[in-house]
PDB file of C-alpha atoms in Angstrom:
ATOM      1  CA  UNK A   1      18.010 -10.951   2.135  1.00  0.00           C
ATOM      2  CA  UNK A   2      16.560  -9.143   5.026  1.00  0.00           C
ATOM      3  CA  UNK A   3      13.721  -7.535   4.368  1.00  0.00           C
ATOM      4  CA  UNK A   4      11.877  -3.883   5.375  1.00  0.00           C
ATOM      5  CA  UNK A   5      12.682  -3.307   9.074  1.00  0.00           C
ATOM      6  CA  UNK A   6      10.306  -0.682  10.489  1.00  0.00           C
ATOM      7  CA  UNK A   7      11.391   0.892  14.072  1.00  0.00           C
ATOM      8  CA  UNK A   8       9.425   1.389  16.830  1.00  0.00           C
ATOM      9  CA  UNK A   9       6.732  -1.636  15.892  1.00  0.00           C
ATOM     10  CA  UNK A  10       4.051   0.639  19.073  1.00  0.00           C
ATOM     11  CA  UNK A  11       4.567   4.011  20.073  1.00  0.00           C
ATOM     12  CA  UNK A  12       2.241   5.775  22.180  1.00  0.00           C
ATOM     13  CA  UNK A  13       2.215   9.752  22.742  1.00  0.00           C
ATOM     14  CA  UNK A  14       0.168  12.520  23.767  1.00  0.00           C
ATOM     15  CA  UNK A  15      -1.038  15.499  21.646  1.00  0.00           C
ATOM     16  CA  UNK A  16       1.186  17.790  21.158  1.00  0.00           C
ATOM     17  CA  UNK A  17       4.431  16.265  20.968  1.00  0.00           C
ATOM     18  CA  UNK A  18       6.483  14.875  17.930  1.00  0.00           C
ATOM     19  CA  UNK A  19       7.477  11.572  17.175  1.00  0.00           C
ATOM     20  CA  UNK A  20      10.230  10.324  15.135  1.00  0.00           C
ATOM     21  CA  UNK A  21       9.576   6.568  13.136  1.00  0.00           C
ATOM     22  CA  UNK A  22      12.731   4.886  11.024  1.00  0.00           C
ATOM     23  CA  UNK A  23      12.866   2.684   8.114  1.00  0.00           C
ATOM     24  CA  UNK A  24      16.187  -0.028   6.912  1.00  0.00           C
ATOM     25  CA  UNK A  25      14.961  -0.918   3.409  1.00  0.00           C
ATOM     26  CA  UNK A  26      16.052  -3.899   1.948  1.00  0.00           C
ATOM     27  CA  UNK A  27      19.607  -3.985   1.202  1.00  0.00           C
ATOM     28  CA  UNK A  28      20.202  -1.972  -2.579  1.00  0.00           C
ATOM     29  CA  UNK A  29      17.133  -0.206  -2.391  1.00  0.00           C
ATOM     30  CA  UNK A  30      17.336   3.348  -3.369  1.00  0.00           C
ATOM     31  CA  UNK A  31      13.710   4.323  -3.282  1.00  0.00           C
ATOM     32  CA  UNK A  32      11.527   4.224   0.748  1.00  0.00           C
ATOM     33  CA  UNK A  33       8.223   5.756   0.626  1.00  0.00           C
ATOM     34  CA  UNK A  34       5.810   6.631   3.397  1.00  0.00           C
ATOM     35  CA  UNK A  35       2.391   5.351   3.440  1.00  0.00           C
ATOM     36  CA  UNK A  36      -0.486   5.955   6.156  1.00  0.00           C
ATOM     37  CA  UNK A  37      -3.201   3.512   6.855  1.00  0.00           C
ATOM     38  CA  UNK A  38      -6.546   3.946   8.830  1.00  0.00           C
ATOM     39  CA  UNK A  39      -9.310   2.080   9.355  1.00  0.00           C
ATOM     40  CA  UNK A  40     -11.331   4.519   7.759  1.00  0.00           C
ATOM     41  CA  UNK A  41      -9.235   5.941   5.067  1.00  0.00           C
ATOM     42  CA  UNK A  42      -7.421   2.791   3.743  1.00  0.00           C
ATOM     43  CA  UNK A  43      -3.295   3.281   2.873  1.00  0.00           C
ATOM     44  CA  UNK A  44      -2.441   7.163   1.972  1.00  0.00           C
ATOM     45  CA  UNK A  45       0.793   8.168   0.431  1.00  0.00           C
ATOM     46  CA  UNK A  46       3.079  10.300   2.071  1.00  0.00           C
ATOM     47  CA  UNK A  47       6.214  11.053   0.773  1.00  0.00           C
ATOM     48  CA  UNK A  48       8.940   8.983  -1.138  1.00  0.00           C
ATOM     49  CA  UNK A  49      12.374   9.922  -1.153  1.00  0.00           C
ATOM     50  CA  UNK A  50      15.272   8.069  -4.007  1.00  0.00           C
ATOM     51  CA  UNK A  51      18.672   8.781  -3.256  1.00  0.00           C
ATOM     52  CA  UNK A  52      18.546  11.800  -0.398  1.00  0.00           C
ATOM     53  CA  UNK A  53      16.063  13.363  -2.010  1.00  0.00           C
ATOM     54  CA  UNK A  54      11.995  14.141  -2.153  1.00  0.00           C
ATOM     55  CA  UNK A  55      10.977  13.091  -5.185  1.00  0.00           C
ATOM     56  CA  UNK A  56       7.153  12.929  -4.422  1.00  0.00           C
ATOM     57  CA  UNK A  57       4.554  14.111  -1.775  1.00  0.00           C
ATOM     58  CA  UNK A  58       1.232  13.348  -0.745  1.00  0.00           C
ATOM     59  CA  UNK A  59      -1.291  15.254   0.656  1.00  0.00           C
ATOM     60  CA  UNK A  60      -0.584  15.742   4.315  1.00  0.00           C
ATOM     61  CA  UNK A  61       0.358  18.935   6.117  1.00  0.00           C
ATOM     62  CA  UNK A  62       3.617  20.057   6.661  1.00  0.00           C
ATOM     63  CA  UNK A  63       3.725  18.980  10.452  1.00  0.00           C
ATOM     64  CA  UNK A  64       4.576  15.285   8.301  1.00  0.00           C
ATOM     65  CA  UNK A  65       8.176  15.493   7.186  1.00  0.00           C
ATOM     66  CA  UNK A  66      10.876  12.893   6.359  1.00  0.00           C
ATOM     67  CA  UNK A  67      14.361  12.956   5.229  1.00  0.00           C
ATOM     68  CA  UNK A  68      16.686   9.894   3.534  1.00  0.00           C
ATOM     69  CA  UNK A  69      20.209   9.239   4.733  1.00  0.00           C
ATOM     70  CA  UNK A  70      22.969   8.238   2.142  1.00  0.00           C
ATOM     71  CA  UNK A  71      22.407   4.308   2.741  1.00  0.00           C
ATOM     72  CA  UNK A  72      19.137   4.799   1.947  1.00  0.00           C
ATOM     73  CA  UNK A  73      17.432   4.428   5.626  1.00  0.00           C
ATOM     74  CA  UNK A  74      14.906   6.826   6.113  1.00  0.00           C
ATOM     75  CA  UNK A  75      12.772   8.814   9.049  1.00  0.00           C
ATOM     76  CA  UNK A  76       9.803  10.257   9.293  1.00  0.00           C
ATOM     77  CA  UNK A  77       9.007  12.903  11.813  1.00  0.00           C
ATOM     78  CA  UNK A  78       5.463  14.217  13.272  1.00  0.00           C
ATOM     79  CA  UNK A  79       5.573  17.195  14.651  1.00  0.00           C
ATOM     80  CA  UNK A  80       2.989  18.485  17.048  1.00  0.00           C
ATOM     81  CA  UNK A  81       0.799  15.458  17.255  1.00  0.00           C
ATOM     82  CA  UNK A  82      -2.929  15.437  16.982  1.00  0.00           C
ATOM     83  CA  UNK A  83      -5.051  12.643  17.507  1.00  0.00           C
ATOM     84  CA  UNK A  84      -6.210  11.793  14.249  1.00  0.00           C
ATOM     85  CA  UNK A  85      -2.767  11.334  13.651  1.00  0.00           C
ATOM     86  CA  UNK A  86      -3.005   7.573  15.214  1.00  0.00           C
ATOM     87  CA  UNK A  87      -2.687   5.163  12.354  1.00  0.00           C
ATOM     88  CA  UNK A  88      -0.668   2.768  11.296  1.00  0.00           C
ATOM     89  CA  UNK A  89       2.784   4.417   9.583  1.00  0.00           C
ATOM     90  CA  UNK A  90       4.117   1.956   6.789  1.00  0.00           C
ATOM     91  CA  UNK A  91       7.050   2.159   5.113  1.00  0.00           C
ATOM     92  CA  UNK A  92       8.011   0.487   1.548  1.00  0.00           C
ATOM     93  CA  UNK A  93      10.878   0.265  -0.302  1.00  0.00           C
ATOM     94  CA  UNK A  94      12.020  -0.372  -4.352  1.00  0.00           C
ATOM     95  CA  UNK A  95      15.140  -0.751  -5.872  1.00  0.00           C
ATOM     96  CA  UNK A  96      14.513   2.294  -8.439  1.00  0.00           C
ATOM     97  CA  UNK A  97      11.255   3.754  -7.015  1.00  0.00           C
ATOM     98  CA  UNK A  98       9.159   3.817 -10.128  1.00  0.00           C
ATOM     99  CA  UNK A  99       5.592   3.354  -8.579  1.00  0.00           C
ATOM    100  CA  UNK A 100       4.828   0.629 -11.400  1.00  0.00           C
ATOM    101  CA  UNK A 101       7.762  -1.624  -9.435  1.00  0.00           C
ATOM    102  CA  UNK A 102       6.811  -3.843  -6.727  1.00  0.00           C
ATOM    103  CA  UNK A 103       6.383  -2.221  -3.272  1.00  0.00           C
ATOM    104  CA  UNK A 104       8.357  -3.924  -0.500  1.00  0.00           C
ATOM    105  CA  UNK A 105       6.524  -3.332   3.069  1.00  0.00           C
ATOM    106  CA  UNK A 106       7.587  -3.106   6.322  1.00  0.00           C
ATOM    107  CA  UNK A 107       5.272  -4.249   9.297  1.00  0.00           C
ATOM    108  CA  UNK A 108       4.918  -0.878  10.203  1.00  0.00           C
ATOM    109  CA  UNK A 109       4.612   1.301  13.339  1.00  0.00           C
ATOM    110  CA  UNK A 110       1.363   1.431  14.803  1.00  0.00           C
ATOM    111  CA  UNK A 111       1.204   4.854  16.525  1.00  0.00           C
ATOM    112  CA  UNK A 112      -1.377   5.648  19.267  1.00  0.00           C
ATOM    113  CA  UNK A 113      -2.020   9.750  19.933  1.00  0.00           C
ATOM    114  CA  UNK A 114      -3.451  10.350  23.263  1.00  0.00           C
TER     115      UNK A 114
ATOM    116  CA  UNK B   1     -12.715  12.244  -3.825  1.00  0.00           C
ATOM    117  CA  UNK B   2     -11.332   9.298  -4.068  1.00  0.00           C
ATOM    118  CA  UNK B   3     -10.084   7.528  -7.029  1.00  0.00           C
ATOM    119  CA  UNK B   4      -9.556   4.216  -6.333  1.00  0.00           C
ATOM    120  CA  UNK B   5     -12.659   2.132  -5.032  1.00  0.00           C
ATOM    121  CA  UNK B   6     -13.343  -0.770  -3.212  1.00  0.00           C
ATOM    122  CA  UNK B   7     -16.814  -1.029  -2.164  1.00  0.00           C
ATOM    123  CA  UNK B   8     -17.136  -4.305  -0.734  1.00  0.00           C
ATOM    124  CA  UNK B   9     -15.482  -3.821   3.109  1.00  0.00           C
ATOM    125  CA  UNK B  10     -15.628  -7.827   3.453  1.00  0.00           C
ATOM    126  CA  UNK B  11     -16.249 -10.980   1.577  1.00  0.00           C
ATOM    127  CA  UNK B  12     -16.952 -14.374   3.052  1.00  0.00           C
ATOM    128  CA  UNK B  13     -15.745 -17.528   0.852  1.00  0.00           C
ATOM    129  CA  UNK B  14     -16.581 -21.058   1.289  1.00  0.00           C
ATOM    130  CA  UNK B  15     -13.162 -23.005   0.835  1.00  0.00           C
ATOM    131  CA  UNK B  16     -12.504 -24.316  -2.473  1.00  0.00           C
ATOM    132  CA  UNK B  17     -14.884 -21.760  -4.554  1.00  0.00           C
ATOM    133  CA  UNK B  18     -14.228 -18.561  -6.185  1.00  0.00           C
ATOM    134  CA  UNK B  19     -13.250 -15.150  -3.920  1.00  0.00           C
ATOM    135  CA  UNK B  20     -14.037 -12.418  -6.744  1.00  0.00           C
ATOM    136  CA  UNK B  21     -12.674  -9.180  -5.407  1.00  0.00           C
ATOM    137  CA  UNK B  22     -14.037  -5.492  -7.068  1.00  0.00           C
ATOM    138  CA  UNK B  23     -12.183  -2.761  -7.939  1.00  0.00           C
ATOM    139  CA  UNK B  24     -13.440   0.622  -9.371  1.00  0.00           C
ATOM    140  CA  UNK B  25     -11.135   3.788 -10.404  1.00  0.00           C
ATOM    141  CA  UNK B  26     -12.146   7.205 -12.108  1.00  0.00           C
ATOM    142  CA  UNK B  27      -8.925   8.401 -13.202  1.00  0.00           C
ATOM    143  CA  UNK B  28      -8.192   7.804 -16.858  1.00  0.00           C
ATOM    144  CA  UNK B  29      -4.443   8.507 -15.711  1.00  0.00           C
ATOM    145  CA  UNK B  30      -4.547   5.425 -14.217  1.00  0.00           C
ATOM    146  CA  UNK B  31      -3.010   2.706 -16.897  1.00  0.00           C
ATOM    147  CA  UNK B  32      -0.837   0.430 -14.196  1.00  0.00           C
ATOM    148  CA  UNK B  33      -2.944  -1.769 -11.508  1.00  0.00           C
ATOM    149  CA  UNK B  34      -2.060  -3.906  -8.596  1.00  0.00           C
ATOM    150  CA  UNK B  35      -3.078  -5.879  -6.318  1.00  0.00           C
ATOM    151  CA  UNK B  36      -1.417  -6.359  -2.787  1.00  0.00           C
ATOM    152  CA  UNK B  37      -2.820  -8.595   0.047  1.00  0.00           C
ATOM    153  CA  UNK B  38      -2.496  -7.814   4.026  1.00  0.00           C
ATOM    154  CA  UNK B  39      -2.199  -9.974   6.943  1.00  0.00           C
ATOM    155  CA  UNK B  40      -2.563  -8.949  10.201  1.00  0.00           C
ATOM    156  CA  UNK B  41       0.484  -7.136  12.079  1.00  0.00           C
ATOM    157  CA  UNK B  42       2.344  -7.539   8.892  1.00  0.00           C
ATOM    158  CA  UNK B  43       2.355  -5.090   5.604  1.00  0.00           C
ATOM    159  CA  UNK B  44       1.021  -5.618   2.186  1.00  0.00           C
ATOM    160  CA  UNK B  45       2.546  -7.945   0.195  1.00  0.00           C
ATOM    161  CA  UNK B  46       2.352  -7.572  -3.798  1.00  0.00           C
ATOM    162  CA  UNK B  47       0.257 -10.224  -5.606  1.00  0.00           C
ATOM    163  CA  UNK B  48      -0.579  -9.918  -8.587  1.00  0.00           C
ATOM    164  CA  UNK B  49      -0.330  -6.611 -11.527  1.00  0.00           C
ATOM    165  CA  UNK B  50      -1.924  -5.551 -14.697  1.00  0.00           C
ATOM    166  CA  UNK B  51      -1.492  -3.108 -17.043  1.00  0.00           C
ATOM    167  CA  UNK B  52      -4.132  -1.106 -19.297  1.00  0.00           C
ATOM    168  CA  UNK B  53      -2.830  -3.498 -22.660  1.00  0.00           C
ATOM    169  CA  UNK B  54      -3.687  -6.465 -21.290  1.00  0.00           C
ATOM    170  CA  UNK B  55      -7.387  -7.338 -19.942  1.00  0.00           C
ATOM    171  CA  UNK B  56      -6.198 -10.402 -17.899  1.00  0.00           C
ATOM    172  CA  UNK B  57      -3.684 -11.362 -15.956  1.00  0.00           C
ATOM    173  CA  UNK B  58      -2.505 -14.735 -14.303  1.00  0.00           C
ATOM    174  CA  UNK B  59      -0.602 -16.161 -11.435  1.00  0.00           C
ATOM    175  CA  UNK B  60      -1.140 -19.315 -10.292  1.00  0.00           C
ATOM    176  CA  UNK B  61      -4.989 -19.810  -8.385  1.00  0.00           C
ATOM    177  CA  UNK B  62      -4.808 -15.329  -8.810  1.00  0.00           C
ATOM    178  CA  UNK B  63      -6.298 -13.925 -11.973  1.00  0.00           C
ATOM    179  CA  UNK B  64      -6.959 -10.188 -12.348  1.00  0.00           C
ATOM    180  CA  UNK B  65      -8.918  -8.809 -15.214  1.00  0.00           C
ATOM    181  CA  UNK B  66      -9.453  -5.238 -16.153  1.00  0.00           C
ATOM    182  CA  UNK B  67     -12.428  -3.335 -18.341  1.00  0.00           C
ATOM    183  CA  UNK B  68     -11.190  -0.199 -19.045  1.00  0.00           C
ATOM    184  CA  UNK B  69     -14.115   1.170 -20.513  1.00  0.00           C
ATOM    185  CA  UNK B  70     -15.834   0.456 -17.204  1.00  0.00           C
ATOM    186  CA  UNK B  71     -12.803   1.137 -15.351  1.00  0.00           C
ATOM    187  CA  UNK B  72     -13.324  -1.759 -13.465  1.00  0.00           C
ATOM    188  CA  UNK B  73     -10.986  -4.508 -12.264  1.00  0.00           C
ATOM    189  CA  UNK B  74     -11.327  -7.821 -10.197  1.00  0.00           C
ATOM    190  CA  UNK B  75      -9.165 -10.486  -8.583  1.00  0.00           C
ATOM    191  CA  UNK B  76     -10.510 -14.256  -9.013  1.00  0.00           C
ATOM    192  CA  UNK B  77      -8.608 -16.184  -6.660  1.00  0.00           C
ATOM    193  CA  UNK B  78      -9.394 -20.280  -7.584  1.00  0.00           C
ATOM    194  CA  UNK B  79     -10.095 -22.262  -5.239  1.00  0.00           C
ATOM    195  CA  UNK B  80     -10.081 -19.799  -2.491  1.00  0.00           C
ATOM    196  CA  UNK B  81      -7.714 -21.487   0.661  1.00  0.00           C
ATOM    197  CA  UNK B  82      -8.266 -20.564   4.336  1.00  0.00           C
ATOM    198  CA  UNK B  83      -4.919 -19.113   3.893  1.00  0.00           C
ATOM    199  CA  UNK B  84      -6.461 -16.425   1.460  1.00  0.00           C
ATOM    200  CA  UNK B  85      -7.683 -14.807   4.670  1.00  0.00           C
ATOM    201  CA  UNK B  86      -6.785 -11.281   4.881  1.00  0.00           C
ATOM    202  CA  UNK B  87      -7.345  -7.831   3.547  1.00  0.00           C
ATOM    203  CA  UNK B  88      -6.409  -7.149  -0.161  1.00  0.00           C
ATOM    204  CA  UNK B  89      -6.173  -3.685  -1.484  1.00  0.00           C
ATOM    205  CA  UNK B  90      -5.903  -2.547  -5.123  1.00  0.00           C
ATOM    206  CA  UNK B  91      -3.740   0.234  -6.133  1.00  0.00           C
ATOM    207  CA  UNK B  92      -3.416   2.194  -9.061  1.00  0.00           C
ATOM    208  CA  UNK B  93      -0.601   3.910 -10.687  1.00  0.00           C
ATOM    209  CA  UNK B  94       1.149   4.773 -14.125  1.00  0.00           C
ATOM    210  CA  UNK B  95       2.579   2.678 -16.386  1.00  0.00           C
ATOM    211  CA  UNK B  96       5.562   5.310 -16.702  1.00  0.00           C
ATOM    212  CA  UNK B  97       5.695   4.438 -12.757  1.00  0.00           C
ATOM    213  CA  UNK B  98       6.048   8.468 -11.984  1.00  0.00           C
ATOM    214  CA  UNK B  99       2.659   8.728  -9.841  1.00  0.00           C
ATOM    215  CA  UNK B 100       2.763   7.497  -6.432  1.00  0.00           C
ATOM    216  CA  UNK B 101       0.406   4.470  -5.904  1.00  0.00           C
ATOM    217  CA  UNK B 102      -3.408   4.890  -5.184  1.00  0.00           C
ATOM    218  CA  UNK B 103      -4.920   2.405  -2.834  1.00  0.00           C
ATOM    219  CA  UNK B 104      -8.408   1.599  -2.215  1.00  0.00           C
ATOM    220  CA  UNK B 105      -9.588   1.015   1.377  1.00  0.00           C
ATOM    221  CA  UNK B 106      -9.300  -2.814   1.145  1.00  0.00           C
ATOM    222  CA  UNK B 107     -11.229  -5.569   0.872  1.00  0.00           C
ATOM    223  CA  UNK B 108     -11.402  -8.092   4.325  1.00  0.00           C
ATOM    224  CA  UNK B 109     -11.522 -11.991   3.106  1.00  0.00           C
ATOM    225  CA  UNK B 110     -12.503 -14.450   4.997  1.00  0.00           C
ATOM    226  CA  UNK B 111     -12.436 -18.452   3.825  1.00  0.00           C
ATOM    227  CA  UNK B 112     -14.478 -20.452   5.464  1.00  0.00           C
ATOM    228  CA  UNK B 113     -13.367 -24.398   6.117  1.00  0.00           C
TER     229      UNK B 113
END
């Protein structure tokens, strides 16, 4: 079974622009969430979506958005970049997305805002 | 604020002894607990759980054990293996799986040969 493929793996911008990263979750997963890591601030959540839908959000502003297509691949989107916005963007899927199942992780995108 | 704690940024382990990894939380919410280990250019991969019934855990060399009157938790890994290098974070949650999971800022491993 493949597992969590995360697209771009490096992406560099400049501030000011947006910036569009995509997760495949493992085949029947319904549940891809959005997680954050820095060196400073460990792994923040960001959003999980089950079955086209936002089910919970973290505490980022609203320039970080995502949607979920109907087989179950996801995006996220930055708008308007800023440079503490470079981090590490990982993405994890579930089969049901109860946060008490195991967490499936991609390698992530490593995103560089210059 | 944050409610998941790891205070020790790295360990160093002599191969073949005992890697104890700390864990601190402040939410009482918090009755589901995890533990996921990092490598580099790769992402976390689950290791071991607990939840707030049990006070130990085992898998293998990877034992977890949880005071929840001190709100405390720790991963024994026995004997630590070179291959135990990496960064481990633990992550909180609840046991009805609705909260999104809390992770600490890691802990960086390193066995020594």
């Amino acid at each position: 079974k493949a597992g969590v493929t995360q697209t771009p793996r490096y992406l560099i911008k400049t501030r000011g622009q947006q910036v569009t990263l995509s997760c495949s979750p493992i085949s029947g997963h319904r549940s891809v969430s959005w997680y954050q890591q820095t060196p400073g601030q460990g792994l923040q959540f960001l959003f999980e979506y089950f079955s086209e839908t936002q089910r919970n959000k973290g505490n980022f502003p609203g320039r970080f958005s995502g949607r979920q297509f109907s087989n179950s691949r996801s995006e996220m989107n930055v708008s308007t970049l800023e440079l503490g916005d470079s981090a590490l963007y990982l993405c994890a899927s579930s089969s049901e997305g109860g946060f008490n199942e195991k967490l499936f992780f991609g390698s992530g995108t490593q995103l560089s805002v210059l | 604020d944050q409610q998941v704690k790891q205070n020790s940024p790295s360990l160093s382990v002599q191969e073949g002894r005992i890697s104890i990894l700390n864990c601190d939380y402040t939410n009482s919410m918090f009755d589901y607990f995890l533990w996921y280990k990092k490598y580099p250019a790769e992402g976390p991969t689950f290791l071991i759980s607990i939840s707030s019934i049990k006070d130990k855990n085992e898998d293998g060399r990877f034992t977890v054990f949880l005071n929840k009157s001190a709100k405390h938790l720790s991963l024994h890994i026995v004997p630590s293996q070179p291959g135990d290098s990496a960064v481990y974070f633990c992550a909180a949650s609840t046991f009805s799986g609705n909260t999104p999971l809390v992770f600490g800022k890691g802990t960086r491993l390193s066995v020594i040969a």
